[in-house]
Coordinates of C-alpha atoms (C1' of nucleotides) in Angstrom, one line a residue:
Chain V
X141 CA 93.8 138.4 110.6
X142 CA 95.1 135.3 110.6
X143 CA 98.8 135.3 109.5
X144 CA 100.4 132.3 107.8
X145 CA 102.2 130.0 109.5
X146 CA 105.0 128.7 107.5
X147 CA 105.6 124.8 107.1
X148 CA 109.5 124.9 108.3
X149 CA 110.8 122.6 110.2
X150 CA 110.3 124.8 113.6
X151 CA 107.7 123.7 115.9
X152 CA 104.1 125.1 115.0
X153 CA 103.5 126.2 118.7
X154 CA 106.8 127.9 118.3
X155 CA 105.5 129.5 115.3
X156 CA 102.2 130.3 116.6
X157 CA 104.3 132.3 119.9
X158 CA 106.2 134.3 117.3
X159 CA 103.4 135.4 115.4
X160 CA 101.3 136.3 118.7
X161 CA 104.4 138.0 120.2
X162 CA 105.0 140.2 116.7
X163 CA 101.3 141.1 116.9
X164 CA 101.3 142.2 120.6
X165 CA 104.7 144.4 119.6
X166 CA 103.2 146.0 116.3
X167 CA 100.0 146.8 119.0
X168 CA 97.8 144.6 117.0
X169 CA 96.8 143.5 120.3
X170 CA 97.7 146.1 122.4
X171 CA 98.5 146.9 126.5
X172 CA 95.5 145.7 128.5
X173 CA 93.6 144.4 125.7
X174 CA 92.1 140.8 125.4
X175 CA 93.3 138.1 122.7
X176 CA 90.8 136.4 121.0
X177 CA 90.1 133.1 123.1
X178 CA 92.4 129.9 122.3
X179 CA 89.4 128.3 120.3
X180 CA 89.1 131.5 118.1
X181 CA 92.9 131.7 117.6
X182 CA 93.1 128.0 117.0
X183 CA 90.7 128.3 114.2
X184 CA 92.2 131.5 112.8
X185 CA 95.2 130.1 112.7
X186 CA 94.2 126.8 111.8
X187 CA 95.9 124.7 114.8
X188 CA 94.7 122.8 117.2
X189 CA 93.9 124.2 120.5
X190 CA 96.2 122.3 122.5
X191 CA 99.2 123.9 120.0
X192 CA 97.5 127.5 120.6
X193 CA 97.6 126.8 124.3
X194 CA 101.1 125.6 124.4
X195 CA 102.2 128.8 122.5
X196 CA 100.2 130.8 125.0
X197 CA 101.4 129.0 128.1
X198 CA 104.8 130.2 127.1
X199 CA 103.9 134.0 126.4
X200 CA 102.3 133.9 129.5
X201 CA 105.1 132.4 131.5
X202 CA 107.7 135.0 130.0
X203 CA 105.3 138.1 131.1
X204 CA 103.5 139.2 127.5
X205 CA 100.2 137.5 128.4
X206 CA 98.1 137.3 131.3
X207 CA 95.8 134.4 131.7
X208 CA 92.3 135.1 133.7
X209 CA 90.3 132.0 134.0
X210 CA 86.8 131.8 132.8
X211 CA 87.6 135.3 131.7
X212 CA 89.9 135.8 128.9
X213 CA 94.1 135.9 128.1
X214 CA 95.4 139.5 128.0
X215 CA 98.2 141.5 127.1
X216 CA 100.4 142.5 129.9
X217 CA 102.0 146.2 130.7
X218 CA 105.5 146.2 130.3
X219 CA 107.7 145.7 132.8
X220 CA 107.9 148.3 134.7
X221 CA 111.5 149.8 134.9
X222 CA 113.6 152.0 136.6
X223 CA 116.4 154.6 135.8
X224 CA 119.1 154.7 138.0
X225 CA 120.4 157.6 139.2
X226 CA 124.2 158.0 138.2
X227 CA 126.2 158.3 141.4
X228 CA 123.3 158.1 143.9
X229 CA 123.7 155.4 146.1
X230 CA 120.5 153.4 146.5
X231 CA 120.5 151.1 149.4
X232 CA 117.8 148.3 149.3
X233 CA 115.3 150.3 151.5
X234 CA 114.5 152.8 148.3
X235 CA 113.7 149.9 145.9
X236 CA 111.1 151.5 144.5
X237 CA 110.8 154.6 146.0
X238 CA 110.9 156.8 142.9
X239 CA 109.0 157.6 140.1
X240 CA 106.1 158.7 142.0
X241 CA 105.8 155.2 143.2
X242 CA 104.5 154.6 146.6
X243 CA 106.2 151.9 148.6
X244 CA 103.9 150.6 151.2
X245 CA 104.6 147.0 153.7
X246 CA 102.4 145.0 155.2
X247 CA 103.5 143.0 158.4
X248 CA 103.1 139.4 158.0
X249 CA 104.9 137.9 160.9
X250 CA 106.9 139.0 163.9
X251 CA 107.9 136.3 166.3
X252 CA 110.1 136.1 168.6
X253 CA 112.7 132.7 168.4
X254 CA 116.4 131.2 168.9
X255 CA 118.8 131.4 166.2
X256 CA 118.8 127.9 164.2
X257 CA 122.4 126.9 162.6
X258 CA 121.6 128.9 159.4
X259 CA 121.1 132.2 160.7
X260 CA 123.5 132.1 163.5
X261 CA 126.5 131.2 161.2
X262 CA 125.2 134.1 158.6
X263 CA 124.8 137.1 161.6
X264 CA 128.0 135.4 163.1
X265 CA 125.9 134.6 166.4
X266 CA 125.8 131.3 168.6
X267 CA 123.0 129.1 168.0
X268 CA 120.2 129.6 170.4
X269 CA 120.5 133.6 171.2
X270 CA 117.4 135.5 170.8
X271 CA 116.0 136.9 167.5
X272 CA 113.3 138.7 166.2
X273 CA 112.0 137.2 163.0
X274 CA 109.5 139.3 160.7
X275 CA 108.2 139.2 157.4
X276 CA 106.9 141.8 155.5
X277 CA 105.0 141.9 152.4
X278 CA 106.2 145.0 150.7
X279 CA 104.3 146.7 147.8
X280 CA 104.6 149.4 145.3
X281 CA 101.3 151.2 144.4
X282 CA 100.0 148.9 146.3
X283 CA 101.2 145.7 144.1
X284 CA 103.0 143.5 146.1
X285 CA 106.4 142.6 144.7
X286 CA 108.9 141.3 147.3
X287 CA 108.5 138.8 150.7
X288 CA 111.1 140.2 152.6
X289 CA 112.1 138.0 155.9
X290 CA 114.4 139.7 158.5
X291 CA 116.2 138.2 161.5
X292 CA 117.5 140.9 164.3
X293 CA 119.4 140.0 167.5
X294 CA 117.2 140.6 170.0
X295 CA 119.6 142.3 172.2
X296 CA 120.4 144.9 169.3
X297 CA 116.4 145.9 169.3
X298 CA 115.6 145.1 172.7
X299 CA 112.1 146.9 172.7
X300 CA 111.0 146.7 169.0
X301 CA 107.4 145.7 168.9
X302 CA 104.9 144.3 166.3
X303 CA 103.1 147.9 166.8
X304 CA 106.4 149.4 165.8
X305 CA 106.2 147.8 162.3
X306 CA 102.5 147.9 162.1
X307 CA 101.8 151.4 162.8
X308 CA 104.6 153.3 161.3
X309 CA 105.2 153.8 157.6
X310 CA 108.7 154.0 158.4
X311 CA 111.1 151.8 157.1
X312 CA 112.8 149.3 159.5
X313 CA 116.1 151.1 158.6
X314 CA 115.2 154.7 159.6
X315 CA 114.0 153.0 162.8
X316 CA 117.1 151.3 163.4
X317 CA 119.0 154.4 162.5
X318 CA 116.5 156.5 164.6
X319 CA 116.0 154.9 167.6
X320 CA 118.7 152.5 168.1
X321 CA 121.4 154.5 166.5
X322 CA 122.6 151.9 164.6
X323 CA 124.2 153.2 161.8
X324 CA 124.6 150.6 158.9
X325 CA 127.6 150.5 157.1
X326 CA 128.1 148.0 154.6
X327 CA 126.2 144.9 153.6
X328 CA 126.8 141.5 151.7
X329 CA 124.5 140.2 149.1
X330 CA 123.8 136.8 147.3
X331 CA 121.2 136.5 145.1
X332 CA 120.2 133.9 142.8
X333 CA 117.2 132.2 140.4
X334 CA 114.8 130.7 143.0
X335 CA 111.1 129.3 142.4
X336 CA 108.1 130.4 144.1
X337 CA 106.8 128.2 147.3
X338 CA 103.0 128.1 147.2
X339 CA 102.8 130.9 150.0
X340 CA 104.9 133.1 148.2
X341 CA 102.8 132.7 144.8
X342 CA 99.7 133.4 147.2
X343 CA 101.2 136.8 147.8
X344 CA 102.6 137.9 144.7
X345 CA 100.1 136.8 142.8
X346 CA 102.5 134.1 140.9
X347 CA 101.8 130.4 140.5
X348 CA 103.7 127.8 142.2
X349 CA 107.4 127.2 140.8
X350 CA 107.2 130.7 138.9
X351 CA 110.8 132.2 138.8
X352 CA 111.8 134.5 141.6
X353 CA 115.0 136.2 142.5
X354 CA 115.9 135.5 145.9
X355 CA 118.1 137.7 147.5
X356 CA 119.7 137.4 150.6
X357 CA 121.1 140.3 152.7
X358 CA 123.5 140.3 155.6
X359 CA 123.6 144.3 156.9
X360 CA 126.9 145.5 159.3
X361 CA 127.3 148.1 161.4
X362 CA 130.6 150.0 162.1
X363 CA 132.0 147.4 164.4
X364 CA 131.0 144.8 161.6
X365 CA 128.3 143.4 163.9
X366 CA 125.8 141.7 161.9
X367 CA 122.6 143.5 162.4
X368 CA 120.2 142.1 159.7
X369 CA 119.8 138.8 157.7
X370 CA 116.7 139.4 155.3
X371 CA 115.5 137.2 152.5
X372 CA 113.5 138.5 150.2
X373 CA 111.5 137.1 147.2
X374 CA 110.9 139.5 144.3
X375 CA 108.4 139.5 141.6
X376 CA 110.5 139.4 138.5
X377 CA 108.0 141.4 136.4
X378 CA 107.4 144.4 138.8
X379 CA 111.0 145.1 140.6
X380 CA 114.3 145.6 139.3
X381 CA 116.5 147.2 141.6
X382 CA 119.7 148.6 141.6
X383 CA 122.6 149.2 144.2
X384 CA 125.7 151.3 143.8
X385 CA 128.3 150.1 145.4
X386 CA 132.2 151.0 145.6
X387 CA 133.6 148.3 144.6
X388 CA 137.4 147.2 146.1
X389 CA 139.8 146.3 143.2
Chain W
X121 CA 106.9 101.0 143.0
X122 CA 103.7 102.5 141.9
X123 CA 102.4 105.5 144.5
X124 CA 98.3 106.1 144.8
X125 CA 97.3 109.2 143.3
X126 CA 94.5 110.6 145.6
X127 CA 91.7 111.8 143.8
X128 CA 91.3 115.1 145.6
X129 CA 90.5 118.3 143.7
X130 CA 94.3 119.4 142.9
X131 CA 94.9 118.6 139.5
X132 CA 96.0 115.0 138.5
X133 CA 99.6 116.4 136.9
X134 CA 100.3 118.3 140.4
X135 CA 99.9 115.1 141.9
X136 CA 102.4 113.5 139.6
X137 CA 104.8 115.9 140.2
X138 CA 104.5 115.8 143.7
X139 CA 105.1 112.3 143.5
X140 CA 108.3 112.3 141.4
X141 CA 109.7 115.0 143.6
X142 CA 109.3 112.9 146.4
X143 CA 110.8 109.6 145.1
X144 CA 113.5 112.4 143.9
X145 CA 114.0 113.6 147.4
X146 CA 113.9 110.0 148.8
X147 CA 116.5 108.9 146.4
X148 CA 114.1 106.8 144.6
X149 CA 115.5 107.9 141.9
X150 CA 118.6 109.4 142.9
X151 CA 121.4 112.2 141.2
X152 CA 121.9 111.4 137.8
X153 CA 120.0 108.4 137.5
X154 CA 117.4 107.7 134.4
X155 CA 113.6 107.8 135.4
X156 CA 111.0 105.3 133.7
X157 CA 110.2 106.8 130.3
X158 CA 107.0 108.5 129.9
X159 CA 105.1 105.5 128.5
X160 CA 106.6 103.6 131.1
X161 CA 105.2 106.3 134.3
X162 CA 102.0 106.8 132.6
X163 CA 101.0 103.0 133.0
X164 CA 102.5 102.9 136.2
X165 CA 100.5 105.8 137.6
X166 CA 97.7 104.9 135.8
X167 CA 97.5 108.3 133.6
X168 CA 98.1 109.4 130.7
X169 CA 101.4 110.2 129.0
X170 CA 100.4 113.8 128.5
X171 CA 99.7 114.1 132.0
X172 CA 103.1 112.5 133.0
X173 CA 104.5 114.9 130.2
X174 CA 103.2 118.1 131.9
X175 CA 104.7 117.0 135.4
X176 CA 107.9 116.0 134.3
X177 CA 107.7 119.4 131.8
X178 CA 107.6 121.2 135.0
X179 CA 110.0 119.6 137.4
X180 CA 112.2 120.0 134.3
X181 CA 111.6 123.7 134.3
X182 CA 112.6 123.4 138.0
X183 CA 115.5 122.0 137.7
X184 CA 114.7 119.0 139.2
X185 CA 114.8 116.5 136.0
X186 CA 116.7 116.8 132.9
X187 CA 115.5 115.5 129.8
X188 CA 117.5 114.2 127.0
X189 CA 115.7 113.8 123.8
X190 CA 115.9 110.2 122.3
X191 CA 117.5 109.0 125.3
X192 CA 115.6 109.4 128.6
X193 CA 115.1 111.7 131.8
X194 CA 117.7 112.2 134.3
X195 CA 117.4 113.4 138.0
X196 CA 119.7 116.7 137.9
X197 CA 122.2 117.1 140.3
X198 CA 121.3 119.5 143.1
X199 CA 122.4 122.9 142.2
X200 CA 126.0 124.4 142.8
X201 CA 126.3 126.6 146.0
X202 CA 128.7 129.4 146.9
X203 CA 129.3 130.9 150.5
X204 CA 130.1 134.4 150.5
X205 CA 133.0 135.3 152.9
X206 CA 131.9 137.7 155.2
X207 CA 133.4 141.3 155.2
X208 CA 135.3 140.6 151.7
X209 CA 134.6 143.0 149.4
X210 CA 133.9 140.8 146.2
X211 CA 133.7 142.7 142.8
X212 CA 132.3 141.1 139.8
X213 CA 135.2 139.7 138.4
X214 CA 135.9 137.6 141.1
X215 CA 132.4 136.5 141.0
X216 CA 133.1 132.6 140.7
X217 CA 137.0 133.1 141.6
X218 CA 137.0 131.4 144.9
X219 CA 136.9 128.2 146.5
X220 CA 139.3 126.6 144.2
X221 CA 137.1 127.0 141.0
X222 CA 139.3 128.0 137.9
X223 CA 137.8 130.9 136.4
X224 CA 138.1 131.1 132.4
X225 CA 136.5 133.0 129.7
X226 CA 136.1 132.6 125.9
X227 CA 136.1 135.6 123.5
X228 CA 132.8 135.6 121.3
X229 CA 133.1 138.8 119.8
X230 CA 135.2 141.8 119.5
X231 CA 133.5 144.4 117.3
X232 CA 134.1 148.3 116.6
X233 CA 131.0 149.9 116.4
X234 CA 129.1 153.3 116.8
X235 CA 127.2 154.4 119.7
X236 CA 123.3 153.3 119.5
X237 CA 121.0 155.1 121.1
X238 CA 120.6 153.0 124.1
X239 CA 124.2 152.3 124.9
X240 CA 124.9 156.4 124.6
X241 CA 122.2 156.9 127.3
X242 CA 124.1 154.3 129.7
X243 CA 128.0 155.6 129.3
X244 CA 126.4 159.0 128.9
X245 CA 128.4 160.0 125.7
X246 CA 126.8 160.8 121.9
X247 CA 124.8 158.6 119.8
X248 CA 127.6 157.4 117.3
X249 CA 130.6 157.4 119.0
X250 CA 133.0 154.8 118.7
X251 CA 132.9 152.1 120.4
X252 CA 134.5 148.2 121.4
X253 CA 132.0 145.9 121.7
X254 CA 133.1 142.7 123.3
X255 CA 131.5 139.5 124.1
X256 CA 133.0 136.7 126.6
X257 CA 131.7 133.6 127.3
X258 CA 132.8 132.8 131.4
X259 CA 133.2 129.8 132.6
X260 CA 133.6 128.5 136.3
X261 CA 135.9 125.2 136.2
X262 CA 135.3 124.9 132.5
X263 CA 131.4 125.2 132.7
X264 CA 129.9 127.9 130.9
X265 CA 127.7 130.2 133.3
X266 CA 127.8 133.6 132.4
X267 CA 127.7 135.8 128.8
X268 CA 129.0 139.0 129.2
X269 CA 128.6 141.6 126.8
X270 CA 131.0 145.2 127.5
X271 CA 130.7 148.4 125.6
X272 CA 133.9 150.8 126.2
X273 CA 134.3 153.6 124.4
X274 CA 137.2 153.6 122.0
X275 CA 139.0 156.5 123.2
X276 CA 139.4 155.2 126.7
X277 CA 141.1 152.0 125.3
X278 CA 142.8 153.0 121.8
X279 CA 144.8 150.2 121.2
X280 CA 142.9 147.5 122.9
X281 CA 142.7 144.6 120.4
X282 CA 141.3 141.4 120.0
X283 CA 144.8 139.6 120.9
X284 CA 145.1 141.4 124.2
X285 CA 141.7 139.7 125.4
X286 CA 142.3 136.2 123.7
X287 CA 145.7 135.5 125.0
X288 CA 145.7 136.9 128.4
X289 CA 143.6 135.4 131.0
X290 CA 143.4 138.2 132.7
X291 CA 140.4 139.9 133.5
X292 CA 139.1 143.0 131.5
X293 CA 139.5 144.9 135.0
X294 CA 143.2 144.3 135.3
X295 CA 143.7 145.1 132.0
X296 CA 141.9 148.5 132.4
X297 CA 143.9 149.3 135.2
X298 CA 147.1 148.0 133.8
X299 CA 147.6 149.0 130.8
X300 CA 145.4 152.3 130.5
X301 CA 145.7 153.3 134.5
X302 CA 141.9 153.4 134.4
X303 CA 140.6 153.2 138.3
X304 CA 137.2 152.3 138.6
X305 CA 135.6 153.4 141.7
X306 CA 131.9 152.6 141.4
X307 CA 129.2 151.3 139.9
X308 CA 125.6 151.1 139.1
X309 CA 124.1 147.8 138.7
X310 CA 120.4 147.1 137.9
X311 CA 119.2 143.1 137.4
X312 CA 116.1 141.5 136.4
X313 CA 115.1 138.4 135.8
X314 CA 114.7 137.6 132.1
X315 CA 114.6 134.7 129.7
X316 CA 117.1 132.8 127.6
X317 CA 117.8 134.0 124.0
X318 CA 118.0 130.8 121.7
X319 CA 121.8 132.0 121.3
X320 CA 122.5 132.2 125.3
X321 CA 120.6 129.0 125.3
X322 CA 123.0 127.4 123.1
X323 CA 125.6 128.9 124.7
X324 CA 124.8 128.0 128.4
X325 CA 123.2 124.8 127.7
X326 CA 119.9 126.0 128.4
X327 CA 116.7 125.8 126.7
X328 CA 115.7 129.0 125.1
X329 CA 113.2 130.7 127.3
X330 CA 115.1 129.3 130.9
X331 CA 115.1 131.7 133.3
X332 CA 118.1 134.0 133.5
X333 CA 119.5 136.8 135.6
X334 CA 120.6 140.1 133.5
X335 CA 122.6 142.0 134.9
X336 CA 123.7 145.6 133.6
X337 CA 126.5 147.4 135.2
X338 CA 127.9 151.1 134.2
X339 CA 131.2 151.4 135.5
X340 CA 132.7 154.7 136.2
X341 CA 136.0 156.2 137.0
X342 CA 137.0 158.7 139.6
X343 CA 135.5 161.3 137.4
X344 CA 132.5 159.8 136.7
X345 CA 133.2 158.9 132.9
X346 CA 131.3 155.8 132.4
X347 CA 134.2 153.1 131.2
X348 CA 132.3 150.2 130.9
X349 CA 128.7 148.9 130.3
X350 CA 128.1 145.5 130.4
X351 CA 125.4 143.0 130.2
X352 CA 125.4 139.6 131.6
X353 CA 123.5 136.8 131.4
X354 CA 123.9 134.3 134.1
X355 CA 123.0 130.5 134.2
X356 CA 121.1 130.8 137.4
X357 CA 122.2 126.8 138.0
X358 CA 125.5 127.5 138.7
X359 CA 126.0 131.2 139.8
X360 CA 125.1 132.7 142.8
X361 CA 127.2 136.3 143.3
X362 CA 127.8 138.9 145.6
X363 CA 128.8 142.3 146.3
X364 CA 129.8 144.0 148.8
X365 CA 128.8 147.6 148.9
X366 CA 128.7 150.5 150.9
X367 CA 125.6 151.8 151.8
X368 CA 124.4 155.3 152.0
X369 CA 122.1 156.0 153.9
Chain Y
dA115 C1' 65.9 150.0 137.3
dA116 C1' 66.7 145.8 139.7
dT117 C1' 66.9 141.3 140.2
dG118 C1' 67.1 136.6 139.2
dG119 C1' 68.1 132.6 136.4
dG120 C1' 69.5 130.2 132.7
dT121 C1' 73.1 129.9 128.6
dA122 C1' 77.4 130.5 126.4
dT123 C1' 82.4 131.5 127.1
dT124 C1' 86.7 130.9 128.7
dG125 C1' 90.6 128.9 130.4
dG126 C1' 92.0 124.2 133.0
dT127 C1' 92.3 119.9 132.8
dA128 C1' 92.6 115.1 130.9
dT129 C1' 92.8 111.6 127.6
dA130 C1' 93.9 108.8 123.7
dT131 C1' 96.1 108.5 119.7
dA132 C1' 99.6 109.1 116.1
dC133 C1' 103.6 110.5 113.9
dC134 C1' 108.6 112.1 114.0
dA135 C1' 114.0 112.1 114.3
dA136 C1' 117.5 110.9 117.1
dA137 C1' 119.9 107.6 119.6
dA138 C1' 120.3 103.2 121.4
dC139 C1' 120.2 98.8 120.9
dT140 C1' 120.3 94.2 118.4
dC141 C1' 122.3 90.8 115.5
dA142 C1' 123.5 89.1 111.7
dA143 C1' 127.0 88.9 108.2
dC144 C1' 131.9 89.7 107.2
Chain E
dG41 C1' 136.1 91.5 117.2
dT42 C1' 134.3 94.9 114.0
dT43 C1' 130.9 96.8 110.8
dG44 C1' 126.7 97.7 109.8
dA45 C1' 121.8 97.4 108.6
dG46 C1' 117.7 97.2 110.9
dT47 C1' 114.5 97.6 114.9
dT48 C1' 113.4 99.4 119.2
dT49 C1' 112.7 103.1 122.4
dT50 C1' 112.9 108.0 123.8
dG51 C1' 111.3 112.3 124.1
dG52 C1' 109.1 116.1 121.3
dT53 C1' 105.2 117.4 118.3
dA54 C1' 100.1 117.8 116.7
dT55 C1' 95.2 116.8 116.7
dA56 C1' 90.7 115.9 118.2
dT57 C1' 87.7 115.3 122.0
dA58 C1' 85.5 115.8 126.0
dC59 C1' 84.4 117.6 130.7
dC60 C1' 84.7 121.4 134.7
dA61 C1' 84.3 125.3 137.0
dA62 C1' 83.8 129.7 137.5
dT63 C1' 82.9 134.2 134.9
dA64 C1' 80.0 136.8 132.0
dC65 C1' 76.3 137.8 129.5
dC66 C1' 71.3 138.0 128.1
dC67 C1' 66.8 138.1 128.8
dA68 C1' 62.0 137.7 131.1
dT69 C1' 60.0 138.6 135.2
dT70 C1' 59.4 141.8 139.0

DNA sequence: AATGGGTATTGGTATATACCAAAACTCAAC
DNA sequence: GTTGAGTTTTGGTATATACCAATACCCATT
């Protein structure tokens, strides 16, 4: 089982990394299976445990392996992929509502607050205006994949309550549309790479500092009134989202 | 200068990490400046060099520090941020064409080829059809931020040549529109977190395995013919892009 | 069959040590 | 001043070792 490590001028730990990656891709170790312990690998490959650790650490960070403390290291399932139906506009709400996955969400926070500067700028309102801030943990097939924080001007959703979001499985969009007749016309998104805070890490089963996608969306209604500002953090291993847009060239 | 490391039940390397992060935020070490060498820090803090290394490694991965081999470790400049103009539809081409930044691009590859399976599926054409594959390194103010790979069915751009892309600073979109009267109507994007290959790392001044954004776009014309399929890798430190879309609820 | 306690195993942390190559620095020779 | 050879410093790699806490496992007792 032990493969040769060629003494090239590539670092040993990279050679170990490639070796393990190959073995995973060739299904020598298949999905979900446990790979040999660090101590075993170290012996099999004739390198120190710390070198094996460095290789395993990298592969873990890159999603090939998953470590379970005091238990073992396992081959991860290949990342969930989505196929994007052509021509079908997909909004953020339908992020994962396809391919038989069951979308869920858990309300983490529901607070009334006054608009701080940054949010006010985004929503084009005045600092200090009344807002609802709500935070939801969104799941796909029970798997948390995204922490979403929304800011809604209070006057647009005057009687929206915590219970509305706790009880109904309905999306925020359908509530806005159904109850308040708010028809969202277009939005504005920015996106960047970021790193998980400790809280996000806990919610998404990541480690603090793991890379995540940070998405900011401002949704506008027909009158270009901003009705929502949300910031969401996505688990990169689970989510891959799409949007169809009409580009203005 | 040496700060106390509290013996809590948090790992030492995390304590070192926080300590250094604080000192950076308090500008004890300011932007661009060199921090003490690993050996010095190890002595100052009373921990082993390997422990310091682990902390520095994390901070490097998270963009706070930058290591220069045989030279030293430096505090990184805070990441570049973009403001997104409200209501203004921004296409991919205009990715960074704002706020006085000068967009540039360098042609890396221009090849004729036959469509492999994966690309054929995306473009909704047959395997083996003639394609142009072109790859560009895109820059903003001279800073590379994105590697872009495009696939164009040959019959749509019959006489597109390498020179067209080498000489003109014009975007691919404007060439398509101007010369071939191809009006792009909508697109389809998927996006996920990925890790830089060695080539991408070299082009974008990253390290192999650094997190990057991977973007796949299929652009369609009015007849829903796919005219472009591009896959781009973005340097997360420089780019933050936006798109305005009309959502279909 | 169920319980419970000891033991081995696992990944996580931490240290001390050693050598390398590349860059930076020193300083004498010109 | 400039050159150039030698030394020092830097991060990068690699090993051997040690201990920890939590889990899994085994096996005798009930």
